[in-house]
Amino acid sequence: SQQGEEDPQALSIQEGENATMNCSYKTSINNLQWYRQNSGRGLVHLILIRSNEREKHSGRLRVTLDTSKKSSSLLITASRAADTASYFCAREYTGGFKTIFGAGTRLFVKA
Amino acid sequence: ETGVTQSPTHLIKTRGQQVTLRCSSQSGHNTVSWYQQALGQGPQFIFQYYREEENGRGNFPPRFSGLQFPNYSSELNVNALELDDSALYLCASSLELGLNTEAFFGQGTRLTVV
């Protein structure tokens, strides 16, 4: 599919562990944005990384972008039960500006 | 709070009816995108509006239509509702098309078609 893949589909970890989620894409992007969604409500913006950037941090979150592999990863360090949510990457492709989501990763953090 | 508000939060309609969903963008944002999110899936792009003009459309039939007003608020209209239209409808606003800036989402409208 045009949007690429996200993996894993689901991830279950213990509180305190790190969680890594991956996102791939197929064609050139302007940027890639990561979002969190709790219980089917609105999407909370986490980090935007532009195509000329390789790594960004925000608190316990670290996002990397490898344009040669057309992939990005989101690392959540020292996870908490409150991090339990669905995480989506959204790709803004060049030449169109619309932002395309994948199916997301469901993260479960056990206390 | 993202400053993007959607109304109503929940809605139940009957198959065949028409529905209008509303979105108020974050202040200063002139670009609005609409998404449909079925249960357990990622948001699917419906269309985008920039300065009152449609700027792109996903794989949705013509019975899905939209408007953007001079104050950049927006509407999503769906005619001849089908059961499969039951979903969470999300709008997102961003500052300016092509500026490589974040898109902020509202809390969504949960539409149930019976």
XYZ file of C-alpha atoms in Angstrom:
225
model
C 0.000 0.000 0.000
C 1.102 3.598 -0.511
C 1.299 4.331 3.186
C 3.797 1.587 4.013
C 3.676 -0.468 7.147
C 3.797 -0.049 10.913
C 5.076 -2.722 13.186
C 4.483 -4.369 15.460
C 0.677 -4.354 15.299
C 0.593 -4.813 19.065
C 3.191 -4.657 21.801
C 2.847 -5.671 25.448
C 5.551 -4.687 27.932
C 6.077 -4.185 31.653
C 6.177 -0.767 33.231
C 9.715 0.594 33.164
C 10.701 -1.160 29.947
C 11.333 0.631 26.666
C 8.933 0.379 23.736
C 9.981 0.703 20.098
C 7.560 1.099 17.220
C 8.502 1.239 13.560
C 7.006 2.896 10.532
C 7.946 2.529 6.870
C 6.904 4.478 3.810
C 7.089 4.024 0.081
C 7.834 7.351 -1.640
C 9.394 10.688 -0.710
C 8.000 12.551 2.267
C 8.069 16.129 3.506
C 7.727 14.999 7.087
C 6.523 12.238 9.317
C 4.413 12.835 12.423
C 3.775 10.522 15.346
C 0.459 10.575 17.218
C -1.052 8.843 20.248
C -4.709 7.902 20.563
C -6.457 6.785 23.723
C -9.643 4.722 23.511
C -10.754 5.915 20.078
C -10.707 9.598 20.915
C -8.765 12.389 19.244
C -5.174 12.059 18.144
C -2.550 13.732 20.302
C 0.434 15.065 18.394
C 3.767 13.763 19.735
C 6.615 14.667 17.375
C 7.086 15.909 13.824
C 10.330 15.011 12.060
C 11.182 16.614 8.737
C 12.841 14.792 5.866
C 16.152 16.605 6.474
C 16.225 15.640 10.160
C 17.519 12.372 11.577
C 16.529 12.410 15.228
C 14.256 14.348 17.562
C 13.544 14.104 21.256
C 10.655 15.121 23.465
C 10.816 14.042 27.091
C 10.821 10.224 27.145
C 10.187 10.059 23.396
C 12.829 9.686 20.722
C 12.054 9.578 17.016
C 14.530 8.669 14.313
C 14.210 8.918 10.549
C 16.268 6.978 8.023
C 15.403 8.271 4.555
C 17.689 5.733 2.840
C 15.593 2.925 4.320
C 12.356 4.936 4.203
C 11.668 4.166 7.808
C 11.149 5.832 11.174
C 11.018 4.590 14.724
C 9.456 5.874 17.925
C 11.141 4.900 21.184
C 9.372 5.410 24.506
C 11.784 4.991 27.385
C 10.859 3.958 30.928
C 7.274 3.248 29.931
C 4.344 3.848 32.272
C 0.871 2.344 32.435
C -0.440 5.699 31.204
C 1.456 5.181 27.930
C -1.041 2.439 27.027
C -2.581 3.676 23.789
C -2.485 3.285 20.021
C 0.402 5.000 18.266
C 0.229 6.112 14.643
C 2.724 7.487 12.219
C 1.429 9.860 9.584
C 3.351 10.464 6.392
C 3.103 13.736 4.528
C 4.131 12.808 1.010
C 5.743 15.299 -1.348
C 3.677 16.715 -4.168
C 0.398 16.526 -2.323
C 0.587 17.612 1.319
C -2.082 15.200 2.458
C -1.086 13.157 5.485
C -1.515 9.404 5.284
C -1.841 7.169 8.341
C -1.025 3.545 8.805
C -2.926 1.032 10.926
C -0.958 1.888 14.063
C 0.668 -0.018 16.905
C -1.334 -0.905 19.999
C 0.869 -0.588 23.067
C -0.071 -2.204 26.380
C 2.017 -1.310 29.396
C 1.380 -3.571 32.375
C 1.790 -2.138 35.865
C -6.123 21.046 24.271
C -5.319 21.519 20.596
C -7.720 24.380 19.940
C -9.504 22.304 17.315
C -13.132 21.691 18.233
C -15.605 19.377 16.606
C -19.357 19.127 16.986
C -21.347 17.184 17.803
C -19.328 14.654 19.818
C -21.789 11.835 19.194
C -24.517 11.360 16.626
C -26.941 8.596 15.700
C -28.539 8.684 12.262
C -30.670 6.336 10.228
C -29.511 4.750 6.979
C -30.364 6.995 4.037
C -30.279 10.213 6.044
C -27.841 13.085 5.635
C -25.433 14.412 8.250
C -23.307 17.531 8.722
C -20.279 17.515 10.983
C -18.491 20.700 12.001
C -14.920 21.625 12.781
C -13.459 24.821 14.154
C -9.774 25.171 13.350
C -7.042 26.345 15.662
C -6.675 30.109 15.492
C -4.629 31.198 12.472
C -4.788 27.812 10.741
C -6.042 27.918 7.149
C -5.740 24.246 6.222
C -8.204 21.597 7.354
C -8.210 17.872 6.655
C -10.954 15.350 7.396
C -10.451 11.700 8.255
C -12.667 8.679 8.825
C -11.526 6.152 11.384
C -13.317 2.829 11.610
C -13.003 0.812 14.792
C -9.554 -0.730 15.173
C -8.122 0.969 12.087
C -6.027 4.006 11.283
C -7.587 7.271 10.092
C -8.384 7.324 6.376
C -7.966 10.612 4.512
C -11.233 11.978 3.127
C -10.220 15.416 1.800
C -8.335 18.576 2.588
C -9.332 22.238 2.301
C -6.949 25.140 1.922
C -8.217 28.724 1.900
C -11.776 27.550 1.083
C -10.758 25.315 -1.835
C -10.562 21.526 -1.898
C -6.896 20.613 -2.163
C -6.980 16.842 -2.396
C -9.308 13.925 -1.930
C -8.998 10.319 -0.821
C -10.960 7.288 -2.035
C -14.379 8.388 -0.857
C -17.536 8.624 -2.997
C -19.051 11.988 -4.001
C -21.708 11.690 -1.291
C -18.904 12.809 1.034
C -18.544 16.538 0.486
C -17.123 19.464 2.390
C -16.910 23.188 2.790
C -14.449 25.602 4.299
C -15.648 29.025 5.329
C -13.835 32.400 5.252
C -13.011 32.010 8.964
C -11.466 28.611 8.028
C -13.992 26.565 9.965
C -15.162 23.553 8.022
C -18.020 21.149 7.464
C -18.166 17.538 6.345
C -21.452 16.476 4.751
C -22.402 12.887 4.094
C -25.503 12.092 2.053
C -27.429 8.822 1.786
C -25.806 7.371 4.890
C -24.848 3.712 4.869
C -24.219 1.421 7.808
C -20.504 1.317 6.924
C -20.299 5.078 7.441
C -20.378 4.406 11.182
C -17.009 5.632 12.391
C -15.097 8.322 14.252
C -14.713 11.404 12.056
C -11.686 13.530 12.783
C -10.640 16.904 11.533
C -7.146 18.311 11.716
C -5.944 21.839 11.162
C -2.497 23.098 10.271
C -0.975 26.517 10.018
C -0.279 26.809 6.303
C -0.075 24.374 3.445
C 3.454 23.350 2.614
C 5.087 24.830 5.697
C 5.983 21.417 7.091
C 4.197 22.064 10.359
C 2.184 19.931 12.706
C -1.441 18.981 12.131
C -3.564 19.158 15.278
C -6.668 17.052 15.687
C -9.998 17.605 17.331
C -11.619 15.023 19.608
C -13.749 13.692 16.795
C -17.405 13.021 16.134
C -18.595 9.475 16.711
C -21.232 8.724 14.057
C -23.436 5.671 14.363
C -25.688 4.755 11.448
C -28.533 2.380 12.287
